[in-house]
mmCIF file of C-alpha atoms and ligand atoms in Angstrom:
data_model
loop_
_atom_site.group_PDB
_atom_site.id
_atom_site.type_symbol
_atom_site.label_atom_id
_atom_site.label_comp_id
_atom_site.label_asym_id
_atom_site.label_seq_id
_atom_site.Cartn_x
_atom_site.Cartn_y
_atom_site.Cartn_z
ATOM 1 C CA MET A 153 35.778 23.964 -12.657
ATOM 2 C CA SER A 154 33.021 23.193 -14.972
ATOM 3 C CA ALA A 155 31.138 26.023 -16.193
ATOM 4 C CA GLN A 156 27.766 24.338 -15.872
ATOM 5 C CA SER A 157 26.502 24.662 -12.401
ATOM 6 C CA ILE A 158 24.361 21.283 -11.000
ATOM 7 C CA THR A 159 21.185 22.154 -9.886
ATOM 8 C CA LYS A 160 20.481 19.534 -6.306
ATOM 9 C CA PRO A 161 17.126 18.388 -6.763
ATOM 10 C CA ILE A 162 14.239 19.237 -4.193
ATOM 11 C CA ARG A 163 13.862 16.980 -1.438
ATOM 12 C CA ALA A 164 9.875 16.027 -1.485
ATOM 13 C CA LYS A 165 8.308 15.766 2.229
ATOM 14 C CA ILE A 166 4.434 14.151 3.049
ATOM 15 C CA SER A 167 2.837 17.397 4.514
ATOM 16 C CA ALA A 168 -0.372 15.374 5.217
ATOM 17 C CA LEU A 169 -1.909 12.231 5.503
ATOM 18 C CA GLY A 170 -6.109 11.237 5.337
ATOM 19 C CA THR A 171 -7.120 7.922 5.456
ATOM 20 C CA TYR A 172 -10.799 6.197 4.839
ATOM 21 C CA VAL A 173 -11.828 2.096 5.288
ATOM 22 C CA PRO A 174 -15.594 1.818 4.852
ATOM 23 C CA PRO A 175 -17.581 1.357 7.797
ATOM 24 C CA ARG A 176 -18.877 -2.143 7.217
ATOM 25 C CA LEU A 177 -16.749 -4.748 9.211
ATOM 26 C CA LEU A 178 -16.428 -8.311 8.003
ATOM 27 C CA THR A 179 -15.070 -10.748 10.923
ATOM 28 C CA ASN A 180 -13.517 -13.882 11.318
ATOM 29 C CA ALA A 181 -16.736 -14.881 12.292
ATOM 30 C CA ASP A 182 -18.381 -13.657 9.385
ATOM 31 C CA LEU A 183 -16.017 -16.092 7.298
ATOM 32 C CA GLU A 184 -16.886 -18.922 9.416
ATOM 33 C CA LYS A 185 -20.214 -18.944 8.129
ATOM 34 C CA MET A 186 -18.785 -18.663 4.746
ATOM 35 C CA VAL A 187 -16.389 -20.775 4.203
ATOM 36 C CA ASP A 188 -14.317 -23.864 5.713
ATOM 37 C CA THR A 189 -11.928 -21.377 8.301
ATOM 38 C CA SER A 190 -11.717 -20.696 12.162
ATOM 39 C CA ASN A 191 -11.143 -17.676 13.830
ATOM 40 C CA GLU A 192 -8.095 -19.666 15.176
ATOM 41 C CA TRP A 193 -6.458 -20.316 12.276
ATOM 42 C CA ILE A 194 -6.423 -16.799 10.607
ATOM 43 C CA MET A 195 -5.393 -15.234 13.714
ATOM 44 C CA ALA A 196 -2.364 -17.734 13.708
ATOM 45 C CA ARG A 197 -1.654 -17.588 9.882
ATOM 46 C CA VAL A 198 -2.427 -14.073 8.837
ATOM 47 C CA GLY A 199 -2.724 -12.100 11.825
ATOM 48 C CA ILE A 200 -6.178 -10.705 11.035
ATOM 49 C CA ARG A 201 -9.036 -10.371 12.764
ATOM 50 C CA GLU A 202 -11.647 -7.988 10.916
ATOM 51 C CA ARG A 203 -11.197 -5.958 7.432
ATOM 52 C CA HIS A 204 -13.798 -3.109 6.514
ATOM 53 C CA ILE A 205 -15.472 -4.084 3.244
ATOM 54 C CA VAL A 206 -17.337 -1.738 0.705
ATOM 55 C CA ASP A 207 -20.950 -1.847 0.102
ATOM 56 C CA LYS A 208 -22.211 -2.664 -3.093
ATOM 57 C CA GLY A 209 -21.839 0.396 -5.506
ATOM 58 C CA VAL A 210 -19.009 1.843 -3.885
ATOM 59 C CA ALA A 211 -15.547 1.966 -5.928
ATOM 60 C CA THR A 212 -12.180 2.474 -5.041
ATOM 61 C CA SER A 213 -12.552 6.018 -6.197
ATOM 62 C CA ASP A 214 -15.054 7.132 -3.338
ATOM 63 C CA LEU A 215 -12.614 5.755 -0.488
ATOM 64 C CA ALA A 216 -9.705 7.761 -2.269
ATOM 65 C CA VAL A 217 -12.088 10.720 -2.494
ATOM 66 C CA GLU A 218 -12.403 10.400 1.336
ATOM 67 C CA ALA A 219 -8.880 9.907 2.240
ATOM 68 C CA ALA A 220 -7.988 12.948 0.033
ATOM 69 C CA LYS A 221 -10.674 14.996 1.646
ATOM 70 C CA ARG A 222 -9.157 14.438 4.688
ATOM 71 C CA ALA A 223 -5.436 14.908 3.475
ATOM 72 C CA LEU A 224 -6.370 18.187 2.106
ATOM 73 C CA ALA A 225 -8.655 19.301 5.323
ATOM 74 C CA GLN A 226 -5.393 18.585 7.438
ATOM 75 C CA ARG A 227 -3.149 21.082 5.547
ATOM 76 C CA GLY A 228 -5.586 23.510 5.323
ATOM 77 C CA LEU A 229 -5.519 23.459 1.502
ATOM 78 C CA THR A 230 -8.576 22.720 -1.148
ATOM 79 C CA PRO A 231 -9.210 20.504 -3.941
ATOM 80 C CA THR A 232 -7.333 23.396 -6.258
ATOM 81 C CA ASP A 233 -4.302 23.785 -4.769
ATOM 82 C CA ILE A 234 -3.669 20.392 -6.036
ATOM 83 C CA GLU A 235 -1.349 20.169 -9.564
ATOM 84 C CA ALA A 236 -1.277 16.038 -9.818
ATOM 85 C CA ILE A 237 -2.701 12.823 -8.739
ATOM 86 C CA ILE A 238 -1.295 9.735 -8.858
ATOM 87 C CA VAL A 239 -3.102 6.895 -7.430
ATOM 88 C CA GLY A 240 -1.490 3.729 -6.784
ATOM 89 C CA THR A 241 -4.406 0.702 -7.228
ATOM 90 C CA VAL A 242 -4.889 -3.024 -8.709
ATOM 91 C CA THR A 243 -8.571 -2.146 -8.698
ATOM 92 C CA PRO A 244 -9.196 0.770 -10.750
ATOM 93 C CA ASP A 245 -12.908 1.707 -10.813
ATOM 94 C CA MET A 246 -12.800 0.567 -14.224
ATOM 95 C CA PHE A 247 -9.699 0.057 -17.077
ATOM 96 C CA PHE A 248 -10.318 3.999 -18.151
ATOM 97 C CA PRO A 249 -10.595 6.346 -17.717
ATOM 98 C CA SER A 250 -8.290 6.177 -14.102
ATOM 99 C CA THR A 251 -9.025 6.199 -11.150
ATOM 100 C CA ALA A 252 -7.236 9.596 -10.837
ATOM 101 C CA CYS A 253 -9.236 11.200 -13.613
ATOM 102 C CA LEU A 254 -12.368 10.056 -11.170
ATOM 103 C CA VAL A 255 -10.335 11.359 -8.167
ATOM 104 C CA GLN A 256 -9.963 14.629 -9.718
ATOM 105 C CA ASN A 257 -13.736 15.557 -10.703
ATOM 106 C CA LYS A 258 -15.100 13.932 -8.117
ATOM 107 C CA LEU A 259 -12.534 15.945 -5.495
ATOM 108 C CA GLY A 260 -12.982 19.218 -8.138
ATOM 109 C CA ALA A 261 -9.444 19.290 -8.683
ATOM 110 C CA LYS A 262 -9.474 21.813 -11.545
ATOM 111 C CA GLY A 263 -6.333 22.292 -13.792
ATOM 112 C CA ALA A 264 -5.155 18.686 -12.019
ATOM 113 C CA TRP A 265 -3.442 16.121 -14.404
ATOM 114 C CA GLY A 266 -2.969 12.639 -13.199
ATOM 115 C CA PHE A 267 -2.829 9.038 -13.387
ATOM 116 C CA ASP A 268 -2.913 5.739 -11.743
ATOM 117 C CA LEU A 269 0.160 3.429 -11.250
ATOM 118 C CA SER A 270 -0.182 -0.254 -10.958
ATOM 119 C CA GLY A 271 2.349 -1.959 -8.545
ATOM 120 C CA ALA A 272 0.060 -3.691 -6.463
ATOM 121 C CA CYS A 273 0.815 -3.960 -2.520
ATOM 122 C CA SER A 274 3.725 -1.769 -3.622
ATOM 123 C CA ALA A 275 1.935 1.021 -5.680
ATOM 124 C CA PHE A 276 1.645 3.310 -2.404
ATOM 125 C CA ILE A 277 5.769 3.850 -2.377
ATOM 126 C CA TYR A 278 5.820 3.530 -6.116
ATOM 127 C CA SER A 279 3.974 6.493 -6.370
ATOM 128 C CA VAL A 280 5.066 8.250 -3.161
ATOM 129 C CA GLN A 281 8.669 7.996 -5.743
ATOM 130 C CA ALA A 282 6.736 9.290 -8.430
ATOM 131 C CA GLY A 283 5.185 12.327 -6.641
ATOM 132 C CA ALA A 284 8.564 12.860 -5.557
ATOM 133 C CA GLN A 285 10.209 13.006 -8.971
ATOM 134 C CA PHE A 286 8.198 15.783 -9.628
ATOM 135 C CA ILE A 287 8.428 17.896 -6.364
ATOM 136 C CA GLY A 288 12.531 17.175 -6.913
ATOM 137 C CA THR A 289 12.454 19.017 -10.628
ATOM 138 C CA GLY A 290 10.359 21.787 -9.345
ATOM 139 C CA ALA A 291 7.562 20.685 -11.791
ATOM 140 C CA HIS A 292 5.177 20.678 -9.183
ATOM 141 C CA LYS A 293 4.969 22.150 -6.020
ATOM 142 C CA ARG A 294 1.741 20.024 -4.587
ATOM 143 C CA VAL A 295 1.196 16.394 -5.252
ATOM 144 C CA LEU A 296 -2.046 14.339 -4.420
ATOM 145 C CA VAL A 297 -0.407 10.638 -3.956
ATOM 146 C CA ILE A 298 -3.330 7.839 -2.886
ATOM 147 C CA GLY A 299 -3.184 4.151 -2.165
ATOM 148 C CA ALA A 300 -6.607 2.969 -2.820
ATOM 149 C CA ASP A 301 -8.150 -0.318 -3.634
ATOM 150 C CA VAL A 302 -11.279 -2.182 -3.132
ATOM 151 C CA MET A 303 -10.064 -5.863 -3.402
ATOM 152 C CA SER A 304 -13.755 -6.720 -2.461
ATOM 153 C CA SER A 305 -14.641 -6.687 -6.061
ATOM 154 C CA ILE A 306 -12.050 -8.783 -7.268
ATOM 155 C CA ILE A 307 -11.873 -11.786 -3.990
ATOM 156 C CA ASP A 308 -13.585 -15.075 -4.323
ATOM 157 C CA TYR A 309 -15.625 -15.251 -1.215
ATOM 158 C CA THR A 310 -16.048 -19.105 -1.617
ATOM 159 C CA ASP A 311 -11.930 -19.101 -1.811
ATOM 160 C CA ARG A 312 -10.492 -19.599 1.690
ATOM 161 C CA ALA A 313 -6.831 -19.542 0.761
ATOM 162 C CA THR A 314 -7.955 -15.704 -0.233
ATOM 163 C CA CYS A 315 -10.997 -14.224 0.971
ATOM 164 C CA VAL A 316 -9.685 -14.107 4.754
ATOM 165 C CA ILE A 317 -6.308 -11.958 4.090
ATOM 166 C CA PHE A 318 -8.035 -8.968 2.054
ATOM 167 C CA GLY A 319 -9.713 -5.716 2.726
ATOM 168 C CA ASP A 320 -10.961 -2.254 1.207
ATOM 169 C CA GLY A 321 -8.998 1.065 2.320
ATOM 170 C CA ALA A 322 -7.286 3.872 0.915
ATOM 171 C CA GLY A 323 -4.864 6.461 1.985
ATOM 172 C CA ALA A 324 -4.071 9.631 0.676
ATOM 173 C CA VAL A 325 -0.755 11.963 1.278
ATOM 174 C CA ILE A 326 0.040 15.500 -0.135
ATOM 175 C CA MET A 327 3.638 16.013 -1.236
ATOM 176 C CA GLU A 328 5.087 19.288 -1.250
ATOM 177 C CA PRO A 329 9.114 20.891 -1.365
ATOM 178 C CA ALA A 330 10.862 19.995 1.882
ATOM 179 C CA GLU A 331 11.830 23.260 3.909
ATOM 180 C CA ASP A 332 15.276 22.217 3.975
ATOM 181 C CA ASP A 333 16.799 18.678 4.547
ATOM 182 C CA SER A 334 15.988 17.785 8.585
ATOM 183 C CA VAL A 335 12.760 16.141 7.196
ATOM 184 C CA GLY A 336 11.077 14.714 3.551
ATOM 185 C CA LEU A 337 12.491 11.910 1.388
ATOM 186 C CA ILE A 338 15.942 10.521 2.092
ATOM 187 C CA ASP A 339 16.579 7.291 -0.114
ATOM 188 C CA PHE A 340 14.979 4.359 -1.746
ATOM 189 C CA ILE A 341 15.281 1.220 -3.455
ATOM 190 C CA HIS A 342 12.907 -0.373 -5.833
ATOM 191 C CA GLU A 343 12.578 -3.702 -8.135
ATOM 192 C CA VAL A 344 10.495 -5.756 -10.084
ATOM 193 C CA ASP A 345 11.043 -9.606 -10.908
ATOM 194 C CA GLY A 346 8.721 -10.610 -13.335
ATOM 195 C CA SER A 347 9.359 -13.998 -13.203
ATOM 196 C CA GLY A 348 6.786 -13.844 -10.181
ATOM 197 C CA GLY A 349 3.609 -13.100 -12.169
ATOM 198 C CA GLU A 350 2.634 -16.490 -11.944
ATOM 199 C CA PHE A 351 2.141 -16.929 -8.265
ATOM 200 C CA LEU A 352 0.101 -13.754 -7.833
ATOM 201 C CA TYR A 353 -1.956 -12.494 -10.422
ATOM 202 C CA MET A 354 -5.977 -11.751 -11.427
ATOM 203 C CA PRO A 355 -5.502 -13.834 -14.913
ATOM 204 C CA GLY A 356 -9.227 -12.710 -16.621
ATOM 205 C CA GLY A 357 -10.553 -9.342 -18.021
ATOM 206 C CA GLY A 358 -7.393 -8.060 -19.628
ATOM 207 C CA SER A 359 -5.970 -8.208 -23.068
ATOM 208 C CA LEU A 360 -4.603 -11.663 -22.993
ATOM 209 C CA ASN A 361 -7.826 -13.021 -21.687
ATOM 210 C CA PRO A 362 -10.719 -10.771 -22.218
ATOM 211 C CA SER A 363 -14.131 -11.131 -20.068
ATOM 212 C CA SER A 364 -16.446 -13.825 -21.164
ATOM 213 C CA LYS A 365 -19.008 -16.463 -20.254
ATOM 214 C CA GLU A 366 -15.565 -18.868 -19.969
ATOM 215 C CA THR A 367 -13.427 -16.418 -17.748
ATOM 216 C CA LEU A 368 -16.281 -15.813 -15.521
ATOM 217 C CA GLU A 369 -17.188 -19.958 -15.152
ATOM 218 C CA LYS A 370 -13.311 -20.510 -14.863
ATOM 219 C CA LYS A 371 -13.085 -17.670 -12.279
ATOM 220 C CA MET A 372 -10.321 -15.460 -13.634
ATOM 221 C CA HIS A 373 -11.915 -12.352 -12.432
ATOM 222 C CA TYR A 374 -10.515 -13.394 -9.199
ATOM 223 C CA VAL A 375 -7.478 -12.803 -7.343
ATOM 224 C CA HIS A 376 -4.970 -16.498 -7.882
ATOM 225 C CA GLN A 377 -2.173 -16.687 -5.188
ATOM 226 C CA ASP A 378 -0.024 -19.325 -4.544
ATOM 227 C CA GLY A 379 0.675 -17.966 -0.743
ATOM 228 C CA GLN A 380 3.899 -19.846 -0.142
ATOM 229 C CA GLN A 381 5.729 -18.941 -2.907
ATOM 230 C CA VAL A 382 4.684 -15.351 -2.199
ATOM 231 C CA PHE A 383 5.552 -15.602 1.810
ATOM 232 C CA LYS A 384 9.088 -16.747 1.361
ATOM 233 C CA PHE A 385 9.928 -14.032 -1.405
ATOM 234 C CA ALA A 386 8.230 -11.519 0.576
ATOM 235 C CA VAL A 387 10.254 -12.147 3.688
ATOM 236 C CA ARG A 388 13.227 -12.592 1.724
ATOM 237 C CA LYS A 389 13.371 -9.560 -0.463
ATOM 238 C CA GLN A 390 11.770 -7.299 1.819
ATOM 239 C CA THR A 391 14.747 -8.065 4.430
ATOM 240 C CA GLU A 392 17.241 -7.415 1.462
ATOM 241 C CA ALA A 393 15.775 -4.336 0.040
ATOM 242 C CA CYS A 394 15.815 -2.545 3.719
ATOM 243 C CA GLU A 395 19.108 -3.934 4.572
ATOM 244 C CA LYS A 396 20.869 -2.222 1.334
ATOM 245 C CA LEU A 397 18.795 0.759 2.150
ATOM 246 C CA LEU A 398 20.086 1.216 5.772
ATOM 247 C CA LYS A 399 23.806 -0.088 4.634
ATOM 248 C CA ARG A 400 24.040 2.691 1.845
ATOM 249 C CA ASN A 401 22.694 5.215 4.266
ATOM 250 C CA GLY A 402 24.595 4.185 7.371
ATOM 251 C CA LEU A 403 22.319 3.103 9.751
ATOM 252 C CA ALA A 404 21.561 -0.311 11.379
ATOM 253 C CA GLY A 405 18.044 -1.264 12.013
ATOM 254 C CA SER A 406 17.940 -0.001 15.512
ATOM 255 C CA ASP A 407 18.239 3.370 14.083
ATOM 256 C CA ILE A 408 14.310 3.390 12.860
ATOM 257 C CA ASP A 409 11.681 5.227 15.000
ATOM 258 C CA ALA A 410 8.862 3.611 12.850
ATOM 259 C CA PHE A 411 8.990 0.859 10.440
ATOM 260 C CA ILE A 412 5.627 1.077 7.990
ATOM 261 C CA PRO A 413 5.589 -2.614 6.322
ATOM 262 C CA HIS A 414 2.419 -3.199 4.393
ATOM 263 C CA GLN A 415 0.077 -5.458 5.843
ATOM 264 C CA ALA A 416 -0.160 -8.624 3.751
ATOM 265 C CA ASN A 417 1.019 -11.226 6.917
ATOM 266 C CA LEU A 418 1.657 -10.788 10.440
ATOM 267 C CA ARG A 419 4.420 -13.614 10.205
ATOM 268 C CA ILE A 420 5.957 -11.731 6.990
ATOM 269 C CA ILE A 421 5.973 -8.472 9.150
ATOM 270 C CA SER A 422 7.916 -10.255 12.400
ATOM 271 C CA ALA A 423 10.214 -12.138 10.184
ATOM 272 C CA THR A 424 11.818 -9.091 8.416
ATOM 273 C CA ALA A 425 11.809 -7.195 11.594
ATOM 274 C CA ASP A 426 13.752 -10.060 13.403
ATOM 275 C CA ARG A 427 16.067 -10.263 10.528
ATOM 276 C CA LEU A 428 16.785 -6.400 10.763
ATOM 277 C CA GLY A 429 16.910 -6.481 14.192
ATOM 278 C CA LEU A 430 14.446 -3.346 14.354
ATOM 279 C CA ARG A 431 13.338 -2.295 18.164
ATOM 280 C CA PRO A 432 9.872 -4.161 18.411
ATOM 281 C CA GLU A 433 8.106 -0.767 19.687
ATOM 282 C CA ALA A 434 9.306 0.750 16.716
ATOM 283 C CA VAL A 435 7.154 -1.751 14.051
ATOM 284 C CA ILE A 436 4.028 -0.698 12.979
ATOM 285 C CA VAL A 437 1.222 -3.193 12.818
ATOM 286 C CA ASN A 438 -2.593 -3.045 12.118
ATOM 287 C CA ILE A 439 -2.851 -5.801 9.858
ATOM 288 C CA ASP A 440 -5.633 -7.416 12.624
ATOM 289 C CA ARG A 441 -7.933 -4.422 12.192
ATOM 290 C CA PHE A 442 -7.479 -3.668 8.415
ATOM 291 C CA GLY A 443 -6.356 -7.119 6.668
ATOM 292 C CA ASN A 444 -4.588 -6.699 3.765
ATOM 293 C CA THR A 445 -5.898 -3.777 1.847
ATOM 294 C CA THR A 446 -2.960 -3.892 -0.959
ATOM 295 C CA ALA A 447 -2.221 -0.455 -1.991
ATOM 296 C CA GLY A 448 -3.924 0.810 1.325
ATOM 297 C CA THR A 449 -2.132 -0.387 3.679
ATOM 298 C CA ILE A 450 1.321 1.798 4.292
ATOM 299 C CA PRO A 451 -0.857 4.708 4.200
ATOM 300 C CA LEU A 452 -3.139 3.137 7.048
ATOM 301 C CA ALA A 453 -0.303 1.930 8.877
ATOM 302 C CA MET A 454 0.814 5.786 8.802
ATOM 303 C CA SER A 455 -2.461 6.850 10.662
ATOM 304 C CA THR A 456 -1.962 3.960 13.527
ATOM 305 C CA ALA A 457 1.881 5.358 13.687
ATOM 306 C CA ILE A 458 0.411 8.293 14.792
ATOM 307 C CA GLN A 459 -2.366 7.552 16.927
ATOM 308 C CA GLU A 460 0.482 5.324 18.742
ATOM 309 C CA GLY A 461 2.646 8.667 19.107
ATOM 310 C CA LYS A 462 5.206 6.907 17.032
ATOM 311 C CA LEU A 463 5.484 9.697 14.283
ATOM 312 C CA LYS A 464 6.760 12.913 14.987
ATOM 313 C CA LYS A 465 8.239 15.434 13.132
ATOM 314 C CA GLY A 466 12.123 14.389 12.266
ATOM 315 C CA SER A 467 11.327 10.523 13.291
ATOM 316 C CA LEU A 468 13.378 8.419 11.193
ATOM 317 C CA VAL A 469 10.794 5.997 9.180
ATOM 318 C CA MET A 470 11.376 3.077 6.584
ATOM 319 C CA MET A 471 8.779 1.917 4.556
ATOM 320 C CA ALA A 472 8.610 -1.358 2.754
ATOM 321 C CA SER A 473 6.422 -3.546 0.838
ATOM 322 C CA VAL A 474 6.389 -6.754 -1.583
ATOM 323 C CA GLY A 475 3.561 -7.373 -3.929
ATOM 324 C CA ALA A 476 1.771 -9.246 -6.812
ATOM 325 C CA GLY A 477 4.570 -8.697 -9.570
ATOM 326 C CA PHE A 478 6.739 -9.362 -7.756
ATOM 327 C CA THR A 479 7.422 -5.574 -7.353
ATOM 328 C CA VAL A 480 9.726 -4.881 -4.206
ATOM 329 C CA GLY A 481 10.155 -1.208 -2.798
ATOM 330 C CA ALA A 482 11.870 0.048 0.339
ATOM 331 C CA THR A 483 11.709 4.002 1.518
ATOM 332 C CA LEU A 484 13.475 5.873 4.013
ATOM 333 C CA LEU A 485 12.009 9.390 5.122
ATOM 334 C CA ARG A 486 12.179 11.812 8.124
ATOM 335 C CA TRP A 487 8.624 12.546 8.899
ATOM 336 C CA ALA A 488 7.566 16.339 8.355
ATOM 337 C CA PHE A 489 4.837 17.055 10.987
HETATM 338 O O1 UT7 B 892 -0.388 -8.612 -0.233
HETATM 339 C C1 UT7 B 892 0.131 -9.502 -1.615
HETATM 340 C C2 UT7 B 892 1.281 -10.295 -1.054
HETATM 341 N N1 UT7 B 892 0.724 -11.666 -0.627
HETATM 342 C C3 UT7 B 892 1.151 -12.261 0.401
HETATM 343 O O2 UT7 B 892 1.982 -11.351 1.027
HETATM 344 C C4 UT7 B 892 0.609 -13.110 1.016
HETATM 345 C C5 UT7 B 892 1.847 -14.243 1.517
HETATM 346 N N2 UT7 B 892 1.304 -15.449 1.761
HETATM 347 C C6 UT7 B 892 0.364 -15.818 2.985
HETATM 348 O O3 UT7 B 892 0.426 -14.643 3.652
HETATM 349 C C7 UT7 B 892 0.299 -17.241 3.459
HETATM 350 O O4 UT7 B 892 0.792 -18.157 2.192
HETATM 351 C C8 UT7 B 892 -0.885 -17.458 3.623
HETATM 352 C C9 UT7 B 892 -2.132 -16.610 4.467
HETATM 353 C C10 UT7 B 892 -1.717 -17.047 2.184
HETATM 354 C C11 UT7 B 892 -1.316 -18.712 3.972
HETATM 355 O O5 UT7 B 892 -0.905 -19.326 4.819
HETATM 356 P P1 UT7 B 892 0.104 -20.856 4.962
HETATM 357 O O6 UT7 B 892 0.739 -20.415 6.243
HETATM 358 O O7 UT7 B 892 0.997 -20.593 3.765
HETATM 359 O O8 UT7 B 892 -0.660 -21.981 4.459
HETATM 360 P P2 UT7 B 892 -0.700 -22.728 3.266
HETATM 361 O O9 UT7 B 892 -1.115 -22.221 2.338
HETATM 362 O O10 UT7 B 892 0.451 -23.695 3.519
HETATM 363 O O11 UT7 B 892 -1.952 -24.113 3.716
HETATM 364 C C12 UT7 B 892 -1.736 -24.376 4.713
HETATM 365 C C13 UT7 B 892 -3.187 -25.312 5.255
HETATM 366 C C14 UT7 B 892 -3.947 -25.954 4.015
HETATM 367 O O12 UT7 B 892 -4.074 -27.322 4.481
HETATM 368 P P3 UT7 B 892 -3.698 -28.755 4.294
HETATM 369 O O13 UT7 B 892 -2.958 -29.136 2.860
HETATM 370 O O14 UT7 B 892 -2.191 -28.428 4.783
HETATM 371 O O15 UT7 B 892 -4.737 -29.896 4.936
HETATM 372 C C15 UT7 B 892 -4.484 -25.232 3.394
HETATM 373 O O16 UT7 B 892 -5.591 -25.991 2.594
HETATM 374 O O17 UT7 B 892 -3.750 -24.290 5.526
HETATM 375 C C16 UT7 B 892 -5.169 -24.412 4.779
HETATM 376 N N3 UT7 B 892 -5.779 -23.163 4.796
HETATM 377 C C17 UT7 B 892 -6.523 -22.918 5.308
HETATM 378 N N4 UT7 B 892 -7.047 -23.830 6.855
HETATM 379 C C18 UT7 B 892 -8.089 -22.870 7.376
HETATM 380 C C19 UT7 B 892 -5.626 -22.406 4.079
HETATM 381 N N5 UT7 B 892 -6.181 -21.155 4.154
HETATM 382 C C20 UT7 B 892 -7.011 -21.324 5.097
HETATM 383 C C21 UT7 B 892 -8.165 -21.106 5.469
HETATM 384 N N6 UT7 B 892 -8.626 -21.218 6.819
HETATM 385 N N7 UT7 B 892 -8.537 -19.562 5.412
#
């Protein structure tokens, strides 16, 4: 027998959820007046009816702070109870300081540290896992994890291929040690494939193509996407990650109580759900009301699941995402409240 004792990691749980979307709506009827598109095309090809868009001057940190306040209130905590802040986003208020620093200050989370995590549409899942590590080692007892994006700040509203898809929104969760193994995070499978970088990206404004008159004229500060390539990769890899995750935990798709996927396209969600053999009522969809809010979609879908009575203490949940990078993520957990 070894003299060394192996310490079991502390299981992390999501103990509270808050979400926020800006009040202003951008409907398909609005978009019909802006670009050559139709409500029928958008509903049939993507499944979006409306999305929420910020007013000028409202940034990612503003949405993040509102969502965080709601999560804190739900748990009965104050901002100074938070030890670390992780913000998943591709639309930080600015390159630096990080959005986490701005959120810390606006929230008044004195004494907390934090950072931004760049994982595009997988950023929320990745941030949850990062938060879980701090809980797991015992380094922290309360981590604020946020997924927030103001996609309207990087969308070309003359490009019908992208402008109909995205919206603005945020969700925040508080992560804490689970009291026992009946709730909390169980397992995850993450993967990145940088060979897909060219299919969904924002080429301008970074160190490769610093902002200039030329980058602006070439619209390099906007989202560029090869939709079909992303679509095919998303269906294949999201399914593959979930299948592996289910298999290594001895589960079937029909065991999942709530499947909470990134909301990029209703057809991607349906194809994944069919292939995994999920029960239709377990598949959480709200893309029709919010569009693709990038890091915001999964916490917003958690909120929808709660409203629909599909998340209860002990519910078996699988979250899944594919995003720019490519980034792939799948997480299995038992809901804790
Ligand atoms: O969250 C990040 C991950 N992103 C994704 O997961 C996005 C994955 N991709 C998709 O969701 C889909 O590929 C899109 C929604 C982006 C596009 O749908 P699609 O069925 O793949 O359309 P397509 O790109 O093959 O275009 C089909 C046709 C084209 O016209 P032609 O060449 O056939 O005449 C497009 O020009 O639809 C046209 N089109 C539109 N028509 C009306 C493209 N956008 C629009 C539009 N309204 N908004």
